[in-house]
Protein backbone atom coordinates (compact mmCIF):
# COMPACT_ATOMS: atom_id res chain seq x y z
CA UNK A 1 0.00 0.00 0.00
CA UNK A 2 1.34 3.42 -0.96
CA UNK A 3 1.13 6.21 1.62
CA UNK A 4 1.41 9.78 0.33
CA UNK A 5 3.47 12.25 2.32
CA UNK A 6 6.19 14.88 1.95
CA UNK A 7 9.91 14.54 2.66
CA UNK A 8 9.54 16.35 6.00
CA UNK A 9 6.52 14.31 7.13
CA UNK A 10 6.55 11.13 9.19
CA UNK A 11 3.28 9.18 9.30
CA UNK A 12 1.72 7.71 12.44
CA UNK A 13 -0.75 5.04 11.35
CA UNK A 14 -3.18 3.38 13.76
CA UNK A 15 -4.45 -0.02 12.66
CA UNK A 16 -7.01 -2.28 14.30
CA UNK A 17 -8.23 -5.86 14.07
CA UNK A 18 -11.13 -6.47 16.46
CA UNK A 19 -9.79 -5.22 19.83
CA UNK A 20 -6.09 -5.33 18.91
CA UNK A 21 -4.44 -2.02 17.98
CA UNK A 22 -1.04 -1.53 16.33
CA UNK A 23 0.15 2.06 16.08
CA UNK A 24 3.00 2.47 13.59
CA UNK A 25 5.43 5.36 14.09
CA UNK A 26 7.69 6.34 11.18
CA UNK A 27 11.20 6.82 12.54
CA UNK A 28 14.58 8.11 11.39
CA UNK A 29 18.05 7.61 12.90
CA UNK A 30 18.81 11.33 13.27
CA UNK A 31 16.53 14.38 13.20
CA UNK A 32 15.97 17.72 14.93
CA UNK A 33 15.37 17.25 18.66
CA UNK A 34 11.80 18.56 18.31
CA UNK A 35 10.91 15.52 16.19
CA UNK A 36 11.84 13.09 18.98
CA UNK A 37 10.04 15.25 21.54
CA UNK A 38 6.87 14.91 19.44
CA UNK A 39 7.33 11.13 19.19
CA UNK A 40 7.90 10.89 22.93
CA UNK A 41 4.68 12.78 23.70
CA UNK A 42 2.65 10.46 21.48
CA UNK A 43 4.24 7.24 22.75
CA UNK A 44 3.87 8.36 26.39
CA UNK A 45 0.13 8.59 25.84
CA UNK A 46 0.16 5.05 24.42
CA UNK A 47 2.12 3.74 27.40
CA UNK A 48 -0.42 5.27 29.75
CA UNK A 49 -2.99 3.11 27.94
CA UNK A 50 -0.82 0.00 28.52
CA UNK A 51 0.60 -0.27 25.02
CA UNK A 52 3.78 -2.32 24.55
CA UNK A 53 6.56 -0.53 22.67
CA UNK A 54 8.44 -2.37 19.90
CA UNK A 55 11.62 -0.67 18.67
CA UNK A 56 13.64 -1.25 15.51
CA UNK A 57 17.29 -2.21 15.86
CA UNK A 58 19.37 -5.13 14.58
CA UNK A 59 20.27 -7.38 17.51
CA UNK A 60 23.72 -8.79 18.20
CA UNK A 61 25.29 -6.57 15.57
CA UNK A 62 29.11 -6.52 15.50
CA UNK A 63 28.94 -2.82 14.65
CA UNK A 64 28.27 0.17 16.86
CA UNK A 65 25.93 2.02 14.55
CA UNK A 66 25.19 4.68 17.14
CA UNK A 67 28.73 6.02 16.98
CA UNK A 68 28.44 6.71 13.25
CA UNK A 69 25.02 8.29 13.53
CA UNK A 70 26.16 10.27 16.57
CA UNK A 71 29.05 11.70 14.53
CA UNK A 72 26.65 12.66 11.75
CA UNK A 73 24.13 14.18 14.17
CA UNK A 74 26.86 16.18 15.91
CA UNK A 75 28.14 17.59 12.63
CA UNK A 76 24.74 18.95 11.55
CA UNK A 77 23.37 19.82 14.99
CA UNK A 78 20.68 17.13 15.18
CA UNK A 79 19.66 14.63 17.84
CA UNK A 80 19.48 10.82 17.64
CA UNK A 81 16.70 8.25 17.80
CA UNK A 82 18.55 6.56 20.66
CA UNK A 83 17.56 9.44 22.98
CA UNK A 84 14.19 7.67 23.17
CA UNK A 85 15.82 4.48 24.46
CA UNK A 86 16.39 6.04 27.87
CA UNK A 87 12.87 7.44 28.18
CA UNK A 88 10.71 4.32 28.25
CA UNK A 89 10.88 0.54 28.31
CA UNK A 90 10.64 -1.23 24.96
CA UNK A 91 11.02 -4.60 23.26
CA UNK A 92 13.71 -4.93 20.60
CA UNK A 93 12.23 -7.50 18.22
CA UNK A 94 14.23 -6.95 15.05
CA UNK A 95 16.39 -9.50 13.22
CA UNK A 96 19.68 -10.62 14.71
CA UNK A 97 22.74 -9.92 12.59
CA UNK A 98 23.26 -13.66 11.98
CA UNK A 99 19.82 -13.90 10.35
CA UNK A 100 21.01 -11.79 7.44
CA UNK A 101 22.15 -13.65 4.32
CA UNK A 102 25.77 -13.12 3.33
CA UNK A 103 24.86 -10.76 0.47
CA UNK A 104 22.98 -8.50 2.86
CA UNK A 105 25.92 -8.39 5.27
CA UNK A 106 27.98 -7.12 2.34
CA UNK A 107 25.32 -4.45 1.71
CA UNK A 108 25.48 -3.38 5.36
CA UNK A 109 29.24 -3.00 5.15
CA UNK A 110 28.95 -0.95 1.96
CA UNK A 111 26.37 1.31 3.63
CA UNK A 112 28.64 1.79 6.66
CA UNK A 113 31.61 2.74 4.51
CA UNK A 114 29.46 5.21 2.59
CA UNK A 115 28.26 6.77 5.83
CA UNK A 116 31.83 7.10 7.15
CA UNK A 117 32.87 8.79 3.92
CA UNK A 118 29.91 11.18 4.11
CA UNK A 119 30.79 12.15 7.68
CA UNK A 120 34.36 12.96 6.65
CA UNK A 121 33.11 15.08 3.75
CA UNK A 122 30.67 16.92 6.00
CA UNK A 123 33.48 17.90 8.37
CA UNK A 124 35.22 19.69 5.52
CA UNK A 125 32.27 21.04 3.54
CA UNK A 126 29.60 23.31 5.00
CA UNK A 127 27.61 23.12 1.77
CA UNK A 128 27.07 19.38 2.25
CA UNK A 129 26.00 20.00 5.88
CA UNK A 130 23.39 22.50 4.74
CA UNK A 131 22.21 20.20 1.95
CA UNK A 132 21.58 17.33 4.38
CA UNK A 133 19.78 19.55 6.86
CA UNK A 134 17.61 21.10 4.14
CA UNK A 135 16.46 17.63 3.06
CA UNK A 136 14.83 17.08 6.47
CA UNK A 137 12.83 20.30 6.10
CA UNK A 138 11.98 19.78 2.41
CA UNK A 139 8.20 19.88 1.93
CA UNK A 140 8.14 18.42 -1.59
CA UNK A 141 6.31 15.11 -2.10
CA UNK A 142 8.39 12.09 -1.18
CA UNK A 143 9.77 10.19 -4.16
CA UNK A 144 9.64 6.42 -4.47
CA UNK A 145 12.96 4.60 -4.10
CA UNK A 146 14.58 3.88 -7.44
CA UNK A 147 14.86 0.33 -8.75
CA UNK A 148 18.63 0.61 -8.34
CA UNK A 149 18.28 1.57 -4.67
CA UNK A 150 15.95 -1.36 -4.04
CA UNK A 151 18.51 -3.70 -5.63
CA UNK A 152 21.33 -2.22 -3.52
CA UNK A 153 19.46 -2.54 -0.23
CA UNK A 154 17.88 -5.89 -1.03
CA UNK A 155 14.83 -7.78 0.21
CA UNK A 156 16.06 -8.81 3.65
CA UNK A 157 17.06 -5.32 4.73
CA UNK A 158 13.65 -3.99 3.73
CA UNK A 159 10.68 -6.30 3.12
CA UNK A 160 11.65 -9.29 5.27
CA UNK A 161 12.40 -7.08 8.29
CA UNK A 162 9.15 -5.19 7.73
CA UNK A 163 7.19 -8.44 7.69
CA UNK A 164 9.02 -9.65 10.80
CA UNK A 165 8.18 -6.43 12.66
CA UNK A 166 4.51 -6.75 11.73
CA UNK A 167 4.41 -10.42 12.75
CA UNK A 168 5.88 -9.66 16.17
CA UNK A 169 3.34 -6.87 16.71
CA UNK A 170 0.48 -9.23 15.79
CA UNK A 171 1.74 -11.86 18.24
CA UNK A 172 1.89 -9.42 21.16
CA UNK A 173 -1.26 -9.75 23.27
CA UNK A 174 -0.98 -6.07 24.23
CA UNK A 175 -1.73 -3.19 21.93
CA UNK A 176 1.54 -2.12 20.31
CA UNK A 177 3.37 1.12 19.54
CA UNK A 178 5.66 0.05 16.69
CA UNK A 179 8.60 2.44 16.17
CA UNK A 180 10.22 1.49 12.88
CA UNK A 181 12.10 3.21 10.07
CA UNK A 182 9.99 5.25 7.66
CA UNK A 183 11.19 3.15 4.73
CA UNK A 184 9.49 0.09 6.24
CA UNK A 185 6.11 1.62 7.05
CA UNK A 186 4.27 0.97 3.78
CA UNK A 187 5.33 -2.68 3.82
CA UNK A 188 4.27 -3.07 7.45
CA UNK A 189 0.87 -1.55 6.68
CA UNK A 190 0.45 -3.84 3.66
CA UNK A 191 1.33 -6.90 5.74
CA UNK A 192 -1.16 -5.95 8.44
CA UNK A 193 -3.93 -5.31 5.91
CA UNK A 194 -3.27 -8.75 4.43
CA UNK A 195 -3.74 -10.17 7.94
CA UNK A 196 -7.09 -8.55 8.59
CA UNK A 197 -6.12 -5.18 10.10
CA UNK A 198 -7.73 -1.95 8.96
CA UNK A 199 -6.42 1.61 9.06
CA UNK A 200 -8.28 3.47 11.78
CA UNK A 201 -6.39 6.77 11.81
CA UNK A 202 -3.53 8.53 10.02
CA UNK A 203 -1.52 11.41 11.50
CA UNK A 204 1.63 13.23 10.45
CA UNK A 205 4.56 14.58 12.41
CA UNK A 206 6.10 17.37 10.34
CA UNK A 207 9.66 18.65 10.69
CA UNK A 208 9.45 22.40 10.18
PDB file of N, CA and C in Angstrom, residues 7 38 55 69 119 122 134 145-146 156:
ATOM      1  N   UNK A   7       8.607  14.924   2.103  1.00  0.00           N
ATOM      2  CA  UNK A   7       9.907  14.539   2.663  1.00  0.00           C
ATOM      3  C   UNK A   7      10.016  14.837   4.151  1.00  0.00           C
ATOM      4  N   UNK A  38       8.239  15.188  19.899  1.00  0.00           N
ATOM      5  CA  UNK A  38       6.872  14.907  19.441  1.00  0.00           C
ATOM      6  C   UNK A  38       6.565  13.412  19.533  1.00  0.00           C
ATOM      7  N   UNK A  55      10.660  -1.589  19.259  1.00  0.00           N
ATOM      8  CA  UNK A  55      11.616  -0.666  18.666  1.00  0.00           C
ATOM      9  C   UNK A  55      12.496  -1.378  17.644  1.00  0.00           C
ATOM     10  N   UNK A  69      26.138   7.349  13.586  1.00  0.00           N
ATOM     11  CA  UNK A  69      25.018   8.294  13.526  1.00  0.00           C
ATOM     12  C   UNK A  69      25.226   9.462  14.488  1.00  0.00           C
ATOM     13  N   UNK A 119      30.467  11.407   6.458  1.00  0.00           N
ATOM     14  CA  UNK A 119      30.791  12.151   7.676  1.00  0.00           C
ATOM     15  C   UNK A 119      32.108  12.919   7.501  1.00  0.00           C
ATOM     16  N   UNK A 122      31.442  15.887   5.302  1.00  0.00           N
ATOM     17  CA  UNK A 122      30.674  16.919   6.004  1.00  0.00           C
ATOM     18  C   UNK A 122      31.588  17.784   6.854  1.00  0.00           C
ATOM     19  N   UNK A 134      18.749  20.595   4.914  1.00  0.00           N
ATOM     20  CA  UNK A 134      17.607  21.097   4.145  1.00  0.00           C
ATOM     21  C   UNK A 134      16.702  19.962   3.684  1.00  0.00           C
ATOM     22  N   UNK A 145      11.593   5.072  -3.917  1.00  0.00           N
ATOM     23  CA  UNK A 145      12.960   4.603  -4.102  1.00  0.00           C
ATOM     24  C   UNK A 145      13.137   4.082  -5.522  1.00  0.00           C
ATOM     25  N   UNK A 146      14.292   4.364  -6.097  1.00  0.00           N
ATOM     26  CA  UNK A 146      14.576   3.884  -7.441  1.00  0.00           C
ATOM     27  C   UNK A 146      14.766   2.368  -7.442  1.00  0.00           C
ATOM     28  N   UNK A 156      15.991  -8.551   2.217  1.00  0.00           N
ATOM     29  CA  UNK A 156      16.065  -8.811   3.655  1.00  0.00           C
ATOM     30  C   UNK A 156      16.123  -7.522   4.449  1.00  0.00           C
TER      31      UNK A 156
END
